[in-house]
mmCIF file with all atom_site columns, C-alpha atoms in Angstrom:
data_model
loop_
_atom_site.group_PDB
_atom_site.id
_atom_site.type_symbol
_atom_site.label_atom_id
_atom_site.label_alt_id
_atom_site.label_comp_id
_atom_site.label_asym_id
_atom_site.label_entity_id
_atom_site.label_seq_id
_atom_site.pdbx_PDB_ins_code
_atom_site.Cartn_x
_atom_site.Cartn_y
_atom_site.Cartn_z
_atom_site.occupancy
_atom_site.B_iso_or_equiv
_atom_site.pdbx_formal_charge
_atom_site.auth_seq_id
_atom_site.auth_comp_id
_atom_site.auth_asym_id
_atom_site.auth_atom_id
_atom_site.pdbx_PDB_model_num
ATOM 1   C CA . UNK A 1 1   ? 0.000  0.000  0.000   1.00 38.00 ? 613 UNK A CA 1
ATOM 2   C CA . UNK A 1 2   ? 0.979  3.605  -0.254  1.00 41.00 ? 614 UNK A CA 1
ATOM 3   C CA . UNK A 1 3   ? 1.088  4.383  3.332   1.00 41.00 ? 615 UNK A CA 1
ATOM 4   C CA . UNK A 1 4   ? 4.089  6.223  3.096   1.00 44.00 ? 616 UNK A CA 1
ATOM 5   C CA . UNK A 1 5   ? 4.952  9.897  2.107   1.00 43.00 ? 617 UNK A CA 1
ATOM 6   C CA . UNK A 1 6   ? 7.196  11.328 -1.070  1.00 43.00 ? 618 UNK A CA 1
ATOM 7   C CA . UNK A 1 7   ? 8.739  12.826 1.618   1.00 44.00 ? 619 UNK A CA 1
ATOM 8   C CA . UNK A 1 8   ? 10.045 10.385 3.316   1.00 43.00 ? 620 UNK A CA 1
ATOM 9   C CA . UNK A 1 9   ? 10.034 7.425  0.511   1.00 43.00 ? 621 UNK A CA 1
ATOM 10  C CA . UNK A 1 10  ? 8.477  4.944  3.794   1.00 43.00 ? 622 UNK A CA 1
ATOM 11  C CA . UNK A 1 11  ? 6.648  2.370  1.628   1.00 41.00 ? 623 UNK A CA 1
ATOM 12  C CA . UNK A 1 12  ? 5.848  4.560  -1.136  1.00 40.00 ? 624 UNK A CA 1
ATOM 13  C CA . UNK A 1 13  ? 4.829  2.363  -4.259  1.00 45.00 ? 625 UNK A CA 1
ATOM 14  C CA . UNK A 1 14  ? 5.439  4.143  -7.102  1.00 44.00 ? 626 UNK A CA 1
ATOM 15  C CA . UNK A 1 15  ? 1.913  3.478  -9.485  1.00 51.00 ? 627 UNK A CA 1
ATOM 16  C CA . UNK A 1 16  ? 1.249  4.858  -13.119 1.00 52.00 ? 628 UNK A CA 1
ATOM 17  C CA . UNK A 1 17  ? -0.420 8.253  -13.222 1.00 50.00 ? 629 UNK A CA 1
ATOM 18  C CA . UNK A 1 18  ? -2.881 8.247  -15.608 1.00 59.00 ? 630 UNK A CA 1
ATOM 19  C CA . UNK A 1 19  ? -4.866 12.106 -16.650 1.00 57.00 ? 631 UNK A CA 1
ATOM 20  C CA . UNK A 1 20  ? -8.031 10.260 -15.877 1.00 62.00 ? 632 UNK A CA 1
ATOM 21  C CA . UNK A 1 21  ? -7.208 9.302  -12.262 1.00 63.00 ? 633 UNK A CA 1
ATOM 22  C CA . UNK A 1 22  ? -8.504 11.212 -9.451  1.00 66.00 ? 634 UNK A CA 1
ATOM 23  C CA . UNK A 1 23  ? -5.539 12.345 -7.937  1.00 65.00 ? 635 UNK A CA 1
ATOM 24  C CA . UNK A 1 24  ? -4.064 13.458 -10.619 1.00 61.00 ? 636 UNK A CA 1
ATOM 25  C CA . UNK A 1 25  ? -5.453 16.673 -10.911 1.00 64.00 ? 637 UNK A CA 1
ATOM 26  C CA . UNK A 1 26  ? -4.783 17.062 -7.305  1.00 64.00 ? 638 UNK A CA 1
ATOM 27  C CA . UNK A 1 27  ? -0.577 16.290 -8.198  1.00 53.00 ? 639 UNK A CA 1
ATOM 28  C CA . UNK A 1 28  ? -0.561 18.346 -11.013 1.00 57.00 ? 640 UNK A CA 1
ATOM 29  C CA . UNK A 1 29  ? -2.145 21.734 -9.159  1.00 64.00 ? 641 UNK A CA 1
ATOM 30  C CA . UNK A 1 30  ? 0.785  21.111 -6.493  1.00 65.00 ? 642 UNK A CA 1
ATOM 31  C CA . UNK A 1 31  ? 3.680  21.065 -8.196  1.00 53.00 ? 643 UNK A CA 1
ATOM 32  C CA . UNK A 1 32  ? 5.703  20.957 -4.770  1.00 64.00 ? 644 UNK A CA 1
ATOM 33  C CA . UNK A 1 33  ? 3.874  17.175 -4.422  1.00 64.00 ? 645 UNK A CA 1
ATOM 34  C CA . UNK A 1 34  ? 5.359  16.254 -8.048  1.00 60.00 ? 646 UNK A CA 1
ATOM 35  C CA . UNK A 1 35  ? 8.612  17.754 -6.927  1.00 62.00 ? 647 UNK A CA 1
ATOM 36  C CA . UNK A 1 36  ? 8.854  15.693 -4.531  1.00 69.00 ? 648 UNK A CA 1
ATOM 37  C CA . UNK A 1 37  ? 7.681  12.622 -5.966  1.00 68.00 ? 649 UNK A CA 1
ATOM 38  C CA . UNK A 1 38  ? 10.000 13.240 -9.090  1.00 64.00 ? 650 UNK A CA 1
ATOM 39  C CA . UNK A 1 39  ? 12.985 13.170 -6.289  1.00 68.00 ? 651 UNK A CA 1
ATOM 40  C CA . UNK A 1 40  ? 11.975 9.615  -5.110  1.00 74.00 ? 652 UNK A CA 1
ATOM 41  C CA . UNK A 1 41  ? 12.222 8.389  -8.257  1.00 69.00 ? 653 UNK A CA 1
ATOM 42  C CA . UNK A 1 42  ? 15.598 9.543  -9.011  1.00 66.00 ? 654 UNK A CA 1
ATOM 43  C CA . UNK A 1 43  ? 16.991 8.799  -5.935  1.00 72.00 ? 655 UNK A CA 1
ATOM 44  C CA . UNK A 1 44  ? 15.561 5.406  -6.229  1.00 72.00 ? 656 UNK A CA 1
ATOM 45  C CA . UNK A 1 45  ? 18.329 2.922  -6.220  1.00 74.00 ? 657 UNK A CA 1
ATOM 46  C CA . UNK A 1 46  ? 18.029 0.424  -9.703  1.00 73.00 ? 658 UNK A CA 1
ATOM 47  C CA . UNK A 1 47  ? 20.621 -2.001 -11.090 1.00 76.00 ? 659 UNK A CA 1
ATOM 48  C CA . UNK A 1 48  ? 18.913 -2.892 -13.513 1.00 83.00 ? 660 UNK A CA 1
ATOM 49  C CA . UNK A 1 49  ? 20.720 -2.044 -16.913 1.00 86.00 ? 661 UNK A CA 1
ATOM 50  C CA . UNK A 1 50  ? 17.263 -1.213 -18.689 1.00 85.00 ? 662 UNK A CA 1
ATOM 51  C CA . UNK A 1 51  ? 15.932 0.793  -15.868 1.00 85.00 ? 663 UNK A CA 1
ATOM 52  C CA . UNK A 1 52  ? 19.240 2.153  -15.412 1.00 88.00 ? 664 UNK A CA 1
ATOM 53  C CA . UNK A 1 53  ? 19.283 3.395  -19.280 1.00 89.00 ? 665 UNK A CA 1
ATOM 54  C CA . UNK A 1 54  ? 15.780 5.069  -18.447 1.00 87.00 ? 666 UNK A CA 1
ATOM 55  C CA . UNK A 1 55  ? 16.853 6.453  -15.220 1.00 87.00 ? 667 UNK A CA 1
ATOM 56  C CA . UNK A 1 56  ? 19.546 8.551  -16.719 1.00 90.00 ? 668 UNK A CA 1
ATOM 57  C CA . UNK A 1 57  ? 17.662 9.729  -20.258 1.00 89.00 ? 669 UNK A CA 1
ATOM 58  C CA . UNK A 1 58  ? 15.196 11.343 -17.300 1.00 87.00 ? 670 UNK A CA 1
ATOM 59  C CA . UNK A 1 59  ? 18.136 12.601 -15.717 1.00 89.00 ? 671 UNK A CA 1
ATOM 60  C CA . UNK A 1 60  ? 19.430 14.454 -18.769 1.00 90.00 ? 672 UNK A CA 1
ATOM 61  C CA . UNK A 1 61  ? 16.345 15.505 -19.572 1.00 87.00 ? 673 UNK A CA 1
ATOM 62  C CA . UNK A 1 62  ? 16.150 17.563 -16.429 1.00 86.00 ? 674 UNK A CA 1
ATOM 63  C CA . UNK A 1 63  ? 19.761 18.872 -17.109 1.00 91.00 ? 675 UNK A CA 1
ATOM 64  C CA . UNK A 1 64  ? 21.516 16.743 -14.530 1.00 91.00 ? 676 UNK A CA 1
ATOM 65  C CA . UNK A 1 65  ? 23.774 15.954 -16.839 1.00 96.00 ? 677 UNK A CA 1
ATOM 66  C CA . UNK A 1 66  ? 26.810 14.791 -14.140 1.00 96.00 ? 678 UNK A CA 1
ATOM 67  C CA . UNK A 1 67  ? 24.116 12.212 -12.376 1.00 93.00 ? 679 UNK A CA 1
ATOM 68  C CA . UNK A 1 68  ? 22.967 11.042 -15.503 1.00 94.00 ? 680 UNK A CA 1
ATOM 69  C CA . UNK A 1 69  ? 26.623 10.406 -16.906 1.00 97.00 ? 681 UNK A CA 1
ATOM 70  C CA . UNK A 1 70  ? 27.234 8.643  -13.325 1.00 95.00 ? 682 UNK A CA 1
ATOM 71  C CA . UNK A 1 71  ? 23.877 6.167  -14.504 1.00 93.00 ? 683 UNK A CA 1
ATOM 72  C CA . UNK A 1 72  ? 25.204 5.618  -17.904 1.00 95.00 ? 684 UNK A CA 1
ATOM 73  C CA . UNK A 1 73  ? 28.701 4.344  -16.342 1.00 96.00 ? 685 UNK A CA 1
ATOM 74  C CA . UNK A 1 74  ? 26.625 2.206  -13.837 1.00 94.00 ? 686 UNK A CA 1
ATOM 75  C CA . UNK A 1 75  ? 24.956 0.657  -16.123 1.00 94.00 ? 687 UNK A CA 1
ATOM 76  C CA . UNK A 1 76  ? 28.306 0.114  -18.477 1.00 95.00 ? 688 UNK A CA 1
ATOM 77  C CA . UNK A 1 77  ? 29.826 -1.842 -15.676 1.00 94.00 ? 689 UNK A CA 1
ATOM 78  C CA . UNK A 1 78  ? 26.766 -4.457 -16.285 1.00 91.00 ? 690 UNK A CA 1
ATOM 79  C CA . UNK A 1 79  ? 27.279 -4.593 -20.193 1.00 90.00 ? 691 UNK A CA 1
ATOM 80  C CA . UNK A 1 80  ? 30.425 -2.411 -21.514 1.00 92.00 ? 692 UNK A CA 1
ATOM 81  C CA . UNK A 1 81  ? 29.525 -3.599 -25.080 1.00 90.00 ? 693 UNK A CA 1
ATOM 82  C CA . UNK A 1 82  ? 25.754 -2.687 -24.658 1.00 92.00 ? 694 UNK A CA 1
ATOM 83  C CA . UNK A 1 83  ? 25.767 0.156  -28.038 1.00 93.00 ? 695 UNK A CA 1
ATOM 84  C CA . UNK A 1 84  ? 22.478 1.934  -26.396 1.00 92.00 ? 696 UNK A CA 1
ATOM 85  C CA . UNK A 1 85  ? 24.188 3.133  -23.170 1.00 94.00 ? 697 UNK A CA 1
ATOM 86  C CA . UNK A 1 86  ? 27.087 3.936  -25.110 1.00 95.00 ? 698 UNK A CA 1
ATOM 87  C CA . UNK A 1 87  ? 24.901 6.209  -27.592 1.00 95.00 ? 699 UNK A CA 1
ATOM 88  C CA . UNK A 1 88  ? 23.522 7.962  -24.067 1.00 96.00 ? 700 UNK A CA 1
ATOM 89  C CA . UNK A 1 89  ? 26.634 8.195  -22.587 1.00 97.00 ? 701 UNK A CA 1
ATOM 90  C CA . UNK A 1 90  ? 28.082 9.704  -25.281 1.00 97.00 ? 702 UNK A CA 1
ATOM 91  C CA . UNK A 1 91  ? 25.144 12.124 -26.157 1.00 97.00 ? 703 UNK A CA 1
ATOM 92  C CA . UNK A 1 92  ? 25.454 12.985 -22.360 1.00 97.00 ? 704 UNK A CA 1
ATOM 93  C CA . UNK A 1 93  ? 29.515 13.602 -22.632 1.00 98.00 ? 705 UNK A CA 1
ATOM 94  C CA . UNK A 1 94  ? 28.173 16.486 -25.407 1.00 98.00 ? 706 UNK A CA 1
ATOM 95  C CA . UNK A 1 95  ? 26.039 18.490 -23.146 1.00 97.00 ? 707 UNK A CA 1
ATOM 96  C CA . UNK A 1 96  ? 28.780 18.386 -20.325 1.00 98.00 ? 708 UNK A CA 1
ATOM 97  C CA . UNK A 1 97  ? 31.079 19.946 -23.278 1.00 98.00 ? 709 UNK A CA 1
ATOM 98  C CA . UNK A 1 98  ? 33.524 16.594 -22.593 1.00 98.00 ? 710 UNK A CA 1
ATOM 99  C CA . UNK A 1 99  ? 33.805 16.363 -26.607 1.00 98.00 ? 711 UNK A CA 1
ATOM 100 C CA . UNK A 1 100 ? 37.109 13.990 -27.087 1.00 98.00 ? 712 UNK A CA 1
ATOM 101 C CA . UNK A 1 101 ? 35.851 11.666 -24.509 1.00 98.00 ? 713 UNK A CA 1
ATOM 102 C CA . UNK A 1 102 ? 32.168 11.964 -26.505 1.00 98.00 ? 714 UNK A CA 1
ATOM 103 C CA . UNK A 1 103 ? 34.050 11.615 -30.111 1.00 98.00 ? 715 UNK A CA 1
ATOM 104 C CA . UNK A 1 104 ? 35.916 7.899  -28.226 1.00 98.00 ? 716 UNK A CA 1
ATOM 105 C CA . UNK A 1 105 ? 32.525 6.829  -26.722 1.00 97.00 ? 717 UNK A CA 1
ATOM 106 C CA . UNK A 1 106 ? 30.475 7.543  -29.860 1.00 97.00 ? 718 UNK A CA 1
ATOM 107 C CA . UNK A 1 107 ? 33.037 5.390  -31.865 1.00 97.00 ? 719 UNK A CA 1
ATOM 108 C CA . UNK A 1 108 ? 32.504 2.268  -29.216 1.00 95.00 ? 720 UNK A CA 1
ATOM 109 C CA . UNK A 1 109 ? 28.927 2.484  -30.204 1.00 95.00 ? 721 UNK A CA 1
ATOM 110 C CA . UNK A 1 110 ? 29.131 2.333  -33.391 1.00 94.00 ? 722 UNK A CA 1
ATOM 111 C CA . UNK A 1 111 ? 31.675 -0.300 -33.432 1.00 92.00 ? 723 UNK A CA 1
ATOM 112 C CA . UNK A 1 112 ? 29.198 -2.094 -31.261 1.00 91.00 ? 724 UNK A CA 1
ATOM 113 C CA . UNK A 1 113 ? 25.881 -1.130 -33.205 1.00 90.00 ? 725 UNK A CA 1
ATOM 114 C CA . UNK A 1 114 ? 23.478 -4.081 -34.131 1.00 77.00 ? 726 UNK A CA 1
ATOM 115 C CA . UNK A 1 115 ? 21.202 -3.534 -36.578 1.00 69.00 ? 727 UNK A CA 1
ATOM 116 C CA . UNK A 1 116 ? 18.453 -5.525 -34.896 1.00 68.00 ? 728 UNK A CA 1
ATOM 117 C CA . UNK A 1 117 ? 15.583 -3.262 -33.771 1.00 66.00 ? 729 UNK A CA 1
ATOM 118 C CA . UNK A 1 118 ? 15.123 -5.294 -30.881 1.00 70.00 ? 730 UNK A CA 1
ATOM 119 C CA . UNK A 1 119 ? 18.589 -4.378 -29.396 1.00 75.00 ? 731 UNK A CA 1
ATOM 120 C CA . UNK A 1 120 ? 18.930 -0.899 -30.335 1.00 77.00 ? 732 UNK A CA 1
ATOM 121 C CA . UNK A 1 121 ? 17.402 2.097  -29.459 1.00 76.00 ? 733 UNK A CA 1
ATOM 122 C CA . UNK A 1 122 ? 19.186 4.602  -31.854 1.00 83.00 ? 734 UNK A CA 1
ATOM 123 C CA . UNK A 1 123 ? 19.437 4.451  -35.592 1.00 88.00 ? 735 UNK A CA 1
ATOM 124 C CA . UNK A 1 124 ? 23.098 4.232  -36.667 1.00 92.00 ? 736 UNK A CA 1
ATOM 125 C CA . UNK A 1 125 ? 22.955 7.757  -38.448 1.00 94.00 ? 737 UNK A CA 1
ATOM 126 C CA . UNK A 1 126 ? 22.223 9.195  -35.167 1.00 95.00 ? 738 UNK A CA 1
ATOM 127 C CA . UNK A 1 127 ? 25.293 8.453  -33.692 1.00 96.00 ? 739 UNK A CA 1
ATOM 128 C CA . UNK A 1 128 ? 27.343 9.499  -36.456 1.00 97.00 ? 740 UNK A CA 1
ATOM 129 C CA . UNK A 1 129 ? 25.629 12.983 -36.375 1.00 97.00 ? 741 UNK A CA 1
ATOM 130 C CA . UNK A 1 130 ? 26.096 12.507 -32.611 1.00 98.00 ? 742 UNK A CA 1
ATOM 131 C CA . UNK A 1 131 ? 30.364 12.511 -33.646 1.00 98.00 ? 743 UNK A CA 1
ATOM 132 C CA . UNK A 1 132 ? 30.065 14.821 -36.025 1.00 98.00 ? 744 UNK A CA 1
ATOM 133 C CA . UNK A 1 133 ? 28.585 17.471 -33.431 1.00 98.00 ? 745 UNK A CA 1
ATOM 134 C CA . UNK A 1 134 ? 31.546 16.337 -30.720 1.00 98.00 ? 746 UNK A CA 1
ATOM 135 C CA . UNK A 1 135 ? 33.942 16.300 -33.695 1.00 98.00 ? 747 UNK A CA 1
ATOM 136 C CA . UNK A 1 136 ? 32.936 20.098 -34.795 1.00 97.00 ? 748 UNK A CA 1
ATOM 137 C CA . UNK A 1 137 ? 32.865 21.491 -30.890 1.00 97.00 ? 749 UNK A CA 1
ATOM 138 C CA . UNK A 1 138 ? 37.099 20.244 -31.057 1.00 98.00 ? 750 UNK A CA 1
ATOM 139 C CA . UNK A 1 139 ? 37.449 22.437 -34.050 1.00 95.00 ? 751 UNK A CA 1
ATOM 140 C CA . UNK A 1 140 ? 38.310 19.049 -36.112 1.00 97.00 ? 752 UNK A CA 1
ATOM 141 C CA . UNK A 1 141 ? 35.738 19.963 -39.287 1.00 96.00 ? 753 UNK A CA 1
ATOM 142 C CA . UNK A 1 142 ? 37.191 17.627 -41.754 1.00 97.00 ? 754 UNK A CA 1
ATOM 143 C CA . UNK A 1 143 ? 36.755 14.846 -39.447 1.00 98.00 ? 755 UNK A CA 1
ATOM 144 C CA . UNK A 1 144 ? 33.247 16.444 -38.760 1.00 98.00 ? 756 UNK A CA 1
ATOM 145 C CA . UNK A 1 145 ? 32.223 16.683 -41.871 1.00 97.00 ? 757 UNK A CA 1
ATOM 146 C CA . UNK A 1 146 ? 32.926 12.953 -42.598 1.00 98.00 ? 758 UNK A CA 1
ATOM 147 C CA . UNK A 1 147 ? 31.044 11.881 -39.864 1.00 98.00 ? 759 UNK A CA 1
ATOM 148 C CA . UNK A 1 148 ? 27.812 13.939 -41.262 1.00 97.00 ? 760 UNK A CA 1
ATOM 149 C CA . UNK A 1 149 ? 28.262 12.034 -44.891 1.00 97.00 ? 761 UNK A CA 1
ATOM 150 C CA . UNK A 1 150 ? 28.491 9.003  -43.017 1.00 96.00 ? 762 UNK A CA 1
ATOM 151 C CA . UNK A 1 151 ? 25.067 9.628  -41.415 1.00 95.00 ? 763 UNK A CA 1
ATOM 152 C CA . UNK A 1 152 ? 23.501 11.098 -44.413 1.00 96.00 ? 764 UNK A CA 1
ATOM 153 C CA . UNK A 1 153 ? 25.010 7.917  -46.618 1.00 95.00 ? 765 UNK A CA 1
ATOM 154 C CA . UNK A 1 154 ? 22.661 5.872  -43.777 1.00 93.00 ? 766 UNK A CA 1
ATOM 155 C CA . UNK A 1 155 ? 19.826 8.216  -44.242 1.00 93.00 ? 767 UNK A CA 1
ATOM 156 C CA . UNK A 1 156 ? 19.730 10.933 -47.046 1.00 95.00 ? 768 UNK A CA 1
ATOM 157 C CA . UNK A 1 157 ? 16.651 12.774 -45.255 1.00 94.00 ? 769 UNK A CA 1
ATOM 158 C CA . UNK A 1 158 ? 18.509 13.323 -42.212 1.00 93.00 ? 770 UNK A CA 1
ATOM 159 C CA . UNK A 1 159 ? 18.211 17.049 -42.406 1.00 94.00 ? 771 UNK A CA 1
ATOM 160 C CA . UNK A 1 160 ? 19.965 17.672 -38.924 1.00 95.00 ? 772 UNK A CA 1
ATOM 161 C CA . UNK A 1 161 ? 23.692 16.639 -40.395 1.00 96.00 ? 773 UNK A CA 1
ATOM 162 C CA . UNK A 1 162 ? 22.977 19.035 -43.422 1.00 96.00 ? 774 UNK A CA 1
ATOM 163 C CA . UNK A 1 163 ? 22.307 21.600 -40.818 1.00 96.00 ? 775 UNK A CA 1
ATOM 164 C CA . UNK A 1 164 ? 25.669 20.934 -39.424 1.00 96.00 ? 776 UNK A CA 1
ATOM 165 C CA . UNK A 1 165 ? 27.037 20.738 -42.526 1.00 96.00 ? 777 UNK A CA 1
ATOM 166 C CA . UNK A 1 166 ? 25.864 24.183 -43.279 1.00 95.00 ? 778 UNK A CA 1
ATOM 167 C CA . UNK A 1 167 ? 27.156 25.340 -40.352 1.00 94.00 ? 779 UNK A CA 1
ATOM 168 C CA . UNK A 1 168 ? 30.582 24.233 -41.101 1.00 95.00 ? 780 UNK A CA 1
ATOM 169 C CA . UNK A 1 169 ? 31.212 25.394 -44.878 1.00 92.00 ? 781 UNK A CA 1
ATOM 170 C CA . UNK A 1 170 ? 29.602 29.046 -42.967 1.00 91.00 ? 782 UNK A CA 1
ATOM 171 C CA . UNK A 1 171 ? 32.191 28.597 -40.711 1.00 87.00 ? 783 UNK A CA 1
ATOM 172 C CA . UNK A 1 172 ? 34.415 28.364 -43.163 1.00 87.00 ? 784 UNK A CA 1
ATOM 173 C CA . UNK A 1 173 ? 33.016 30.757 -45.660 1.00 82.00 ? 785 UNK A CA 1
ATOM 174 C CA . UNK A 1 174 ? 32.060 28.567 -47.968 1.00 61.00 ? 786 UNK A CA 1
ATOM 175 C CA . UNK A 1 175 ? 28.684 28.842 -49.510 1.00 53.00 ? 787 UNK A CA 1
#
C-alpha cells in the first residue's frame, strides 16, 4: 500500500499516473507534491541495466547531466559492449562539453551497433551525427564533416547533419 509519504520514501509504491485518475489533478495543481515525488524516483536505487538506461535519459532531460553520466557508467559496468548506453553516454559527454571523450565513446557504439531493432534504441545515423557534433565542438571539421556524410550515406533525409554541414562550410566561408 501507499502508506508512506514522497517525503520520506516509507513504503511509497510508485503506481502509473494516468490524466483520468482522481488524484491526478490534485498532483498536477501542487507542483511541490510532483517535486517531490519526481525526487523519489531519481533517488531510487536500480541495477537494472534497462531501468538504469531510463533512469539517466530522465536525468538528462532535467539537465543533470553529471548524475545522468554517473547512470550511464553504472549501467556500463553491467554490459560495456551494450551500443544503447554507449549512444547515451556519449550524447550525455556532449552536453557536459567533454567532446574527445564523446568523439571515443560515440566510436565504441558504433563499433558495437546491431542492426536488430530489438537491441537498439538509436538508428546508426544518429550516432554518427552525434560525432560529427563532438567532432565540430574540437574544431576538427574535416573529421566532422565525414562523420555527417556518413550519417547522411545511412539516411539521405537526415536534415539535422545538413544543418551541421551548413554550419561548417559558414564557418568556413564557404557557400
Amino acid at each position: 500500500s501507499d502508506s508512506g509519504t514522497a517525503e520520506t520514501g516509507e513504503n511509497f509504491a510508485l503506481q502509473p499516473l494516468l490524466p483520468n485518475d482522481e488524484k491526478y489533478d490534485d498532483i498536477m495543481d501542487n507542483y511541490e507534491e510532483a517535486s517531490k515525488v519526481y525526487d523519489v524516483v531519481m533517488d531510487t536505487e536500480v541495477s537494472d541495466i534497462y531501468d538504469l538506461m531510463s533512469k539517466g535519459y530522465v536525468l538528462e532531460n532535467h539537465q543533470r547531466f553529471d548524475d545522468a553520466l554517473k547512470t550511464y557508467n553504472k549501467a556500463l559496468k553491467s554490459d560495456k559492449n551494450n551500443s544503447n548506453i554507449l549512444f547515451l553516454k556519449g550524447s550525455c559527454l556532449i552536453k557536459l562539453q567533454k567532446h574527445q571523450e564523446a568523439v571515443d565513446t560515440l566510436d565504441e557504439c558504433i563499433e558495437r551497433y546491431s542492426d536488430n531493432p530489438y537491441e537498439t534504441i538509436f538508428e546508426l545515423e544518429n550516432a554518427y551525427h552525434n560525432k560529427g557534433v563532438a567532432l565540430h565542438a574540437l574544431e576538427e571539421d574535416d573529421e566532422a564533416l565525414e562523420a555527417f556524410s556518413l550519417a547522411l550515406g545511412i539516411n539521405p533525409n537526415y536534415h539535422y547533419s545538413y544543418y551541421e554541414i551548413g554550419i561548417i562550410q559558414e564557418d568556413r566561408e564557404k557557400y
